[in-house]
């Protein structure tokens, strides 16, 4: 091993981790929150007893993350930039883990290369600025796999070491339910290492123990499965979602290049004179990448709606490892064909540069003000109200769209911007009951409360505003219309009797 390689093998993981974390957080405060992040923030703002009550009814699978976020926002507040910091840190931790795991499974040069590829994958740069648990799931997936690889390689026989691993794996499932689908990749590690019978038995026992420890969250998830019933109304399980959106966002050219690199890695492991350890490493990452996707697609088709491209984010480290292995193989082939050893290093670096260039447009787009959920403008809506409303005004919100897209979330997330207006439709705030969202009354039922105000602001999801029609029947007229992005704000006034 050269001095350069030795230095990278020692310092590559922390350096790549720091770089990935910084890259993920740049611009994190620009996009407005969106519906899923609203669920995170509004849940985390509750008291611990209130949060536990909520989790008993809905979102139990996100409970570990919500409890963490509860403590985090007590320290830093609820601004987008602050709340998204832990996800960026988690991406950095995951990237460092990719370097370590790649170095052990596929070689030191591949580890660093894979960590850098992971750092710029659109799924990593997106989830690194999302107040959800996906980035944490990526980090947990990588380091659980590193942990198991270490136990197997040193032929660990102490039961307590395997018991700790069982607890860690179960903890990962509490953090993100679908991490249970890592088990096939872990089986590939055990089989690929040709582990001794005692090691195999201990891994089996640890896996069973993890399943027992995770049983409560699995049972709760089954009892709350109606919360993902919306998947039945979405056409998520498409070739485009699986091959492109799942890990590459909208960067389809990057997806094509990445799949080509991954095909080279698989072909090299299958047909070239690769070492047994390298071949078994490729098998591990292929199983990690492919089996969870196949399981969710099969379950979605034959059992119940399960598939959402975001749910496979924890497989992104495997994708990065396989891309890096392919780039490394291309370097080997180029060096041999041209009889120029320098190409062994140059070709992978050029490939990395291509990945960065192809990922850059997605990175920039993810950091626009309306980047989330196809144009979420909750913060911008709140800023318009803060700029134009005066003391004594009333406000009503569109209720015709699904709860996670309702403009009322602007009030929940940025309450200081609405300090001068009265929320006339509110019946019970979200924190006062075991539901994610506020309980509100239809506008006709609160007509008396509305008529106590001369000016009303109607915040609507589109131009076909039913609330505006209802307010006109009460004697209000539209004074002006303020388009935000996908939200329309109407100022209505009523003539003095």
XYZ file of C-alpha atoms in Angstrom:
497
model
C 0.000 0.000 0.000
C 1.385 3.435 -0.957
C 1.865 6.263 1.500
C -0.991 8.110 -0.262
C -3.309 5.126 0.184
C -2.291 4.684 3.806
C -3.029 8.335 4.551
C -6.445 8.128 2.896
C -7.340 4.891 4.632
C -6.621 6.552 7.971
C -8.148 9.988 7.410
C -10.537 9.433 4.515
C -13.608 8.536 6.561
C -13.712 11.632 8.802
C -12.732 13.970 5.969
C -15.368 12.612 3.602
C -17.907 12.624 6.433
C -17.310 16.287 7.230
C -17.449 17.206 3.544
C -20.709 15.308 3.035
C -22.306 16.876 6.104
C -21.381 20.400 5.031
C -22.521 19.750 1.472
C -25.864 18.445 2.721
C -26.522 21.455 4.949
C -25.578 24.223 2.522
C -28.798 26.030 1.631
C -30.859 24.034 4.133
C -32.598 27.151 5.384
C -33.818 28.235 1.949
C -36.708 25.854 1.139
C -39.889 26.162 3.149
C -41.047 23.263 5.267
C -43.491 20.877 3.625
C -46.194 18.552 4.935
C -44.046 15.638 6.122
C -41.644 17.985 7.873
C -44.632 19.743 9.419
C -45.642 16.391 10.922
C -42.148 16.083 12.405
C -42.023 19.586 13.866
C -45.594 19.688 15.171
C -45.168 16.271 16.787
C -41.839 17.181 18.352
C -43.249 20.415 19.805
C -45.709 18.479 21.976
C -45.007 17.519 25.557
C -43.543 14.041 25.976
C -46.849 12.651 27.358
C -48.699 14.302 24.479
C -46.254 12.854 21.977
C -46.568 9.369 23.438
C -50.351 9.674 23.217
C -50.050 10.658 19.565
C -47.719 7.739 18.787
C -50.211 5.322 20.267
C -52.608 6.349 17.520
C -50.466 7.334 14.544
C -46.848 7.644 13.353
C -45.408 5.138 15.844
C -42.803 4.200 13.228
C -41.414 7.749 13.493
C -41.527 7.843 17.286
C -37.797 7.513 17.942
C -37.037 10.382 15.579
C -39.811 12.556 17.014
C -38.499 12.017 20.551
C -35.014 13.020 19.447
C -36.359 16.056 17.601
C -38.364 17.058 20.692
C -35.124 17.564 22.596
C -33.322 19.104 19.636
C -35.834 21.883 19.039
C -35.808 22.717 22.743
C -32.157 23.636 22.197
C -32.175 25.295 18.776
C -35.736 26.344 17.962
C -37.805 25.486 14.916
C -36.222 27.336 12.004
C -35.654 25.213 8.905
C -31.881 25.614 9.005
C -31.661 24.540 12.647
C -34.118 21.650 12.524
C -32.429 20.183 9.449
C -28.927 20.157 10.989
C -29.216 16.632 12.477
C -30.081 15.182 9.085
C -26.985 16.770 7.553
C -24.872 15.378 10.381
C -26.420 11.957 9.790
C -25.464 12.142 6.112
C -21.899 12.920 7.168
C -21.906 9.948 9.528
C -23.298 7.752 6.757
C -20.661 8.946 4.275
C -17.886 8.165 6.762
C -19.396 4.727 7.215
C -19.447 4.191 3.450
C -15.702 4.892 3.359
C -15.049 2.402 6.154
C -17.343 -0.275 4.749
C -16.117 0.152 1.190
C -12.516 -0.121 2.318
C -13.280 -3.376 4.114
C -15.512 -4.962 1.492
C -13.973 -3.680 -1.737
C -10.610 -2.028 -1.000
C -9.299 1.301 0.445
C -9.450 3.263 -2.818
C -13.030 2.193 -3.431
C -14.066 3.187 0.080
C -13.040 6.818 -0.312
C -14.427 6.980 -3.836
C -17.746 5.501 -2.681
C -17.976 7.971 0.182
C -17.558 10.866 -2.235
C -20.111 9.402 -4.649
C -22.559 8.981 -1.778
C -22.026 12.592 -0.687
C -23.348 13.898 -4.015
C -26.108 11.375 -4.733
C -29.371 13.351 -5.034
C -31.071 11.148 -2.447
C -28.325 11.960 0.085
C -28.231 15.693 -0.589
C -32.035 15.790 -0.432
C -32.480 13.801 2.774
C -29.604 15.676 4.380
C -31.845 18.751 4.425
C -35.094 17.051 5.359
C -36.514 16.993 8.893
C -37.356 13.300 8.661
C -35.586 10.106 9.720
C -34.329 8.981 6.296
C -30.790 10.337 6.743
C -30.608 8.655 10.145
C -31.702 5.400 8.516
C -28.842 5.646 6.019
C -26.309 6.167 8.791
C -27.748 3.327 10.858
C -27.757 0.965 7.870
C -24.096 1.618 7.088
C -22.758 1.343 10.613
C -24.835 -1.704 11.506
C -23.295 -3.373 8.464
C -19.786 -2.270 9.462
C -20.463 -3.617 12.954
C -21.583 -7.003 11.682
C -18.658 -7.237 9.261
C -16.259 -6.615 12.145
C -17.909 -9.275 14.314
C -17.709 -11.824 11.512
C -14.156 -11.014 10.449
C -12.759 -11.373 13.937
C -14.821 -14.547 14.441
C -16.439 -13.095 17.532
C -17.626 -15.845 19.864
C -18.630 -13.886 22.965
C -22.395 -13.938 23.396
C -22.548 -10.482 24.942
C -21.003 -8.926 21.797
C -23.731 -10.481 19.668
C -26.377 -9.445 22.204
C -25.232 -5.839 21.836
C -25.512 -6.160 18.071
C -29.050 -7.504 18.461
C -29.974 -4.474 20.570
C -28.391 -2.151 17.998
C -30.219 -3.760 15.089
C -33.532 -3.596 16.960
C -32.826 0.060 17.712
C -32.348 0.646 13.998
C -35.770 -0.867 13.309
C -37.342 1.444 15.906
C -35.640 4.338 14.133
C -36.783 3.246 10.663
C -38.982 0.200 10.274
C -37.701 -0.940 6.889
C -34.160 -1.358 8.223
C -35.355 -4.880 9.013
C -34.822 -5.488 5.290
C -31.063 -5.239 5.859
C -31.106 -8.819 7.147
C -30.548 -10.431 3.697
C -27.453 -8.281 3.113
C -26.174 -9.267 6.538
C -26.762 -12.904 5.670
C -24.640 -12.326 2.560
C -21.819 -11.026 4.771
C -21.955 -14.115 6.969
C -22.055 -16.512 4.021
C -19.465 -14.614 1.984
C -16.975 -14.746 4.848
C -17.505 -18.506 5.157
C -18.003 -17.939 8.851
C -17.570 -20.808 11.257
C -20.592 -22.626 12.601
C -20.412 -20.881 16.031
C -20.368 -17.460 14.347
C -23.299 -18.370 12.101
C -25.305 -19.617 15.077
C -24.573 -16.458 17.029
C -25.645 -14.279 14.109
C -28.876 -16.253 13.790
C -29.490 -15.892 17.527
C -28.762 -12.149 17.350
C -31.176 -11.764 14.430
C -33.907 -13.614 16.295
C -33.224 -11.521 19.383
C -33.443 -8.318 17.357
C -36.773 -9.463 15.919
C -38.117 -10.136 19.410
C -36.942 -6.754 20.680
C -38.443 -5.004 17.651
C -41.757 -6.870 17.888
C -43.606 -4.023 19.691
C -42.903 -1.494 16.938
C -43.773 -4.075 14.282
C -47.120 -4.734 15.970
C -47.825 -1.006 16.321
C -46.913 -0.440 12.687
C -49.352 -3.135 11.601
C -52.111 -1.609 13.717
C -51.476 1.821 12.145
C -51.001 0.632 8.561
C -53.971 2.693 7.398
C -51.726 5.775 7.605
C -49.937 4.610 4.449
C -53.224 3.793 2.764
C -52.630 6.840 0.556
C -50.042 4.761 -1.322
C -52.914 2.878 -2.943
C -53.972 6.167 -4.573
C -50.485 6.960 -5.868
C -48.804 5.331 -8.822
C -45.400 5.177 -7.150
C -44.370 1.686 -8.264
C -43.200 2.561 -11.766
C -40.005 1.813 -13.656
C -39.075 5.492 -13.494
C -39.484 5.580 -9.728
C -37.396 2.449 -9.178
C -34.627 3.139 -11.678
C -34.351 6.917 -11.406
C -36.311 8.719 -8.698
C -35.505 6.279 -5.893
C -31.844 7.323 -5.605
C -31.221 9.907 -8.326
C -34.230 12.230 -8.054
C -34.939 13.845 -11.407
C -31.351 13.382 -12.669
C -32.089 10.700 -15.257
C -28.787 11.173 -17.108
C -26.965 10.538 -13.833
C -29.146 7.476 -13.337
C -28.151 6.072 -16.741
C -24.451 6.650 -16.049
C -24.759 5.172 -12.562
C -26.529 2.034 -13.770
C -23.805 1.566 -16.391
C -21.112 1.810 -13.708
C -23.010 -0.612 -11.485
C -23.361 -3.058 -14.382
C -19.584 -2.932 -14.895
C -19.056 -3.695 -11.201
C -21.388 -6.686 -11.286
C -19.924 -8.013 -14.545
C -16.399 -7.669 -13.206
C -17.259 -9.558 -10.039
C -19.086 -12.250 -11.986
C -16.762 -12.846 -14.930
C -13.363 -11.246 -14.342
C -10.602 -12.608 -12.156
C -11.731 -10.733 -9.073
C -10.616 -11.908 -5.661
C -13.065 -13.875 -3.548
C -13.330 -11.101 -0.955
C -14.082 -8.496 -3.633
C -16.651 -10.760 -5.263
C -18.391 -11.430 -1.948
C -18.342 -7.688 -1.213
C -20.122 -6.940 -4.478
C -22.698 -9.616 -3.643
C -23.353 -7.936 -0.291
C -23.989 -4.502 -1.802
C -26.125 -5.921 -4.630
C -28.295 -7.773 -2.111
C -28.511 -4.637 0.045
C -29.546 -2.540 -2.938
C -31.888 -4.967 -4.679
C -33.643 -7.152 -2.113
C -35.408 -4.400 -0.097
C -36.685 -2.869 -3.332
C -37.906 -6.249 -4.566
C -39.622 -7.005 -1.250
C -41.501 -3.698 -1.186
C -42.526 -3.986 -4.825
C -43.762 -7.551 -4.307
C -45.660 -6.584 -1.168
C -47.108 -3.562 -2.932
C -48.335 -5.731 -5.800
C -49.686 -8.706 -3.876
C -50.388 -7.679 -0.269
C -50.907 -4.044 0.657
C -49.525 -0.665 -0.465
C -45.904 -0.525 0.711
C -43.728 1.107 -1.917
C -42.594 4.710 -1.836
C -39.263 5.725 -3.415
C -38.239 7.512 -0.209
C -38.526 4.315 1.811
C -35.496 2.863 -0.021
C -33.183 5.749 0.903
C -31.323 3.472 3.333
C -30.066 1.488 0.302
C -28.265 4.544 -1.128
C -24.929 3.631 0.528
C -24.988 0.329 -1.369
C -25.660 2.204 -4.612
C -22.648 4.450 -3.972
C -20.451 1.439 -3.202
C -21.475 -0.302 -6.407
C -20.945 2.826 -8.534
C -17.478 3.248 -7.026
C -16.647 -0.401 -7.679
C -17.650 0.086 -11.307
C -15.513 3.209 -11.685
C -12.567 1.403 -10.144
C -13.035 -1.532 -12.532
C -13.096 0.851 -15.497
C -9.803 2.285 -14.276
C -8.276 -1.184 -14.096
C -9.413 -2.025 -17.629
C -8.174 1.295 -19.024
C -4.780 0.922 -17.343
C -4.351 -2.582 -18.745
C -5.495 -1.771 -22.266
C -3.370 1.369 -22.537
C -0.484 -0.047 -20.486
C -0.529 3.183 -18.481
C -0.764 2.555 -14.720
C -1.700 6.174 -14.027
C -5.128 5.498 -15.546
C -5.882 3.246 -12.593
C -6.334 6.411 -10.564
C -7.248 8.907 -13.275
C -10.284 7.106 -14.700
C -12.118 6.782 -11.343
C -11.430 10.459 -10.627
C -12.819 11.445 -14.023
C -15.829 9.232 -13.318
C -16.310 10.933 -9.962
C -16.154 14.318 -11.678
C -18.836 13.168 -14.102
C -21.058 12.035 -11.212
C -20.609 15.418 -9.521
C -21.408 17.306 -12.726
C -24.518 15.250 -13.446
C -25.735 15.563 -9.843
C -25.157 19.333 -9.641
C -28.450 20.470 -11.250
C -30.449 18.331 -8.818
C -28.405 19.708 -5.912
C -29.154 23.289 -6.916
C -32.843 22.564 -7.510
C -33.170 20.978 -4.063
C -32.125 24.276 -2.502
C -34.615 26.613 -4.127
C -37.233 28.413 -2.005
C -40.041 26.173 -3.306
C -38.030 22.958 -3.647
C -40.052 20.753 -1.301
C -43.101 18.719 -2.314
C -43.449 20.223 -5.753
C -43.561 23.815 -4.562
C -44.328 24.095 -0.847
C -44.649 27.786 0.040
C -45.715 27.644 3.683
C -43.083 30.079 4.969
C -43.634 32.506 2.123
C -47.378 32.402 2.787
C -46.761 33.230 6.434
C -44.527 36.134 5.436
C -47.249 37.609 3.216
C -49.748 37.521 6.090
C -47.217 39.070 8.459
C -46.546 41.865 5.977
C -50.161 42.772 5.166
C -52.526 41.744 7.965
C -53.409 44.163 10.747
C -54.658 43.703 14.269
C -58.246 42.499 14.350
C -58.264 40.710 10.994
C -59.608 37.168 10.680
C -58.124 34.318 8.688
C -59.515 31.148 7.107
C -57.705 28.307 5.344
C -58.541 25.981 2.494
C -59.583 22.498 3.684
C -60.200 20.876 0.294
C -56.720 19.361 -0.111
C -55.122 16.546 1.871
C -54.031 17.524 5.421
C -50.296 17.470 4.654
C -50.819 20.089 1.919
C -53.254 22.379 3.684
C -52.070 25.986 3.909
C -53.124 26.009 7.587
C -49.741 24.383 8.254
C -48.193 27.805 7.676
C -49.915 29.023 10.849
C -48.807 25.934 12.804
C -45.179 26.207 11.711
C -44.749 30.000 11.815
C -47.250 31.158 14.478
C -45.461 34.455 15.128
C -46.294 35.545 11.572
C -50.003 35.231 12.372
C -49.976 37.095 15.686
C -52.302 39.844 14.414
C -55.048 37.632 12.988
C -57.752 35.507 14.609
C -58.019 31.868 13.564
C -61.814 31.770 13.442
C -62.143 28.149 12.259
C -60.070 26.523 15.010
C -61.953 24.084 17.258
C -59.087 22.237 18.936
C -55.349 22.723 18.309
C -53.320 19.695 17.272
C -51.397 19.526 20.540
C -54.643 19.214 22.527
C -55.612 15.835 21.071
C -54.073 12.678 19.606
C -54.076 13.779 15.982
C -51.330 15.262 13.845
C -53.423 18.209 12.729
C -55.744 20.893 14.120
C -59.440 20.166 14.429
C -61.302 22.876 12.530
C -64.906 23.761 11.736
C -66.284 24.401 8.244
C -66.561 28.068 7.417
C -70.412 28.178 7.376
C -70.467 26.866 10.957
C -68.396 29.793 12.252
C -70.128 32.554 10.303
C -70.874 34.502 13.495
C -67.179 34.543 14.419
C -66.240 35.642 10.912
C -68.786 38.469 10.822
C -67.181 40.005 13.900
C -64.318 41.099 11.619
C -64.373 43.644 8.840
C -61.405 42.116 7.014
C -60.787 38.407 6.375
C -57.794 36.736 4.764
C -58.578 33.549 2.826
C -55.547 31.335 2.236
C -56.368 28.946 -0.589
C -54.569 26.114 -2.346
C -55.571 27.221 -5.835
C -57.610 29.760 -7.745
C -60.840 27.758 -7.343
C -61.409 29.050 -3.830
C -64.572 27.755 -2.180
C -63.922 29.855 0.928
C -64.012 33.016 -1.154
C -67.435 32.093 -2.495
C -68.674 31.409 1.041
C -67.331 34.740 2.272
C -69.035 36.577 -0.570
C -72.329 35.112 0.580
C -71.614 36.682 3.972
C -71.221 40.112 2.379
C -67.470 40.278 1.823
C -65.829 41.356 -1.420
C -62.329 40.595 -2.704
C -60.142 43.636 -2.199
C -56.999 42.076 -3.665
C -55.416 38.748 -4.557
C -51.817 37.887 -3.703
C -50.301 34.856 -5.465
C -47.500 33.224 -3.490
C -46.422 30.126 -5.412
C -48.980 27.372 -5.299
C -51.013 29.249 -2.693
C -53.375 32.154 -3.350
C -54.154 34.686 -0.631
C -57.339 36.734 -0.855
C -58.003 39.874 1.142
C -61.746 40.310 1.619
C -63.472 43.237 3.299
C -67.052 43.844 4.376
C -68.717 47.205 4.139
C -69.802 48.737 7.406
C -73.564 48.246 7.958
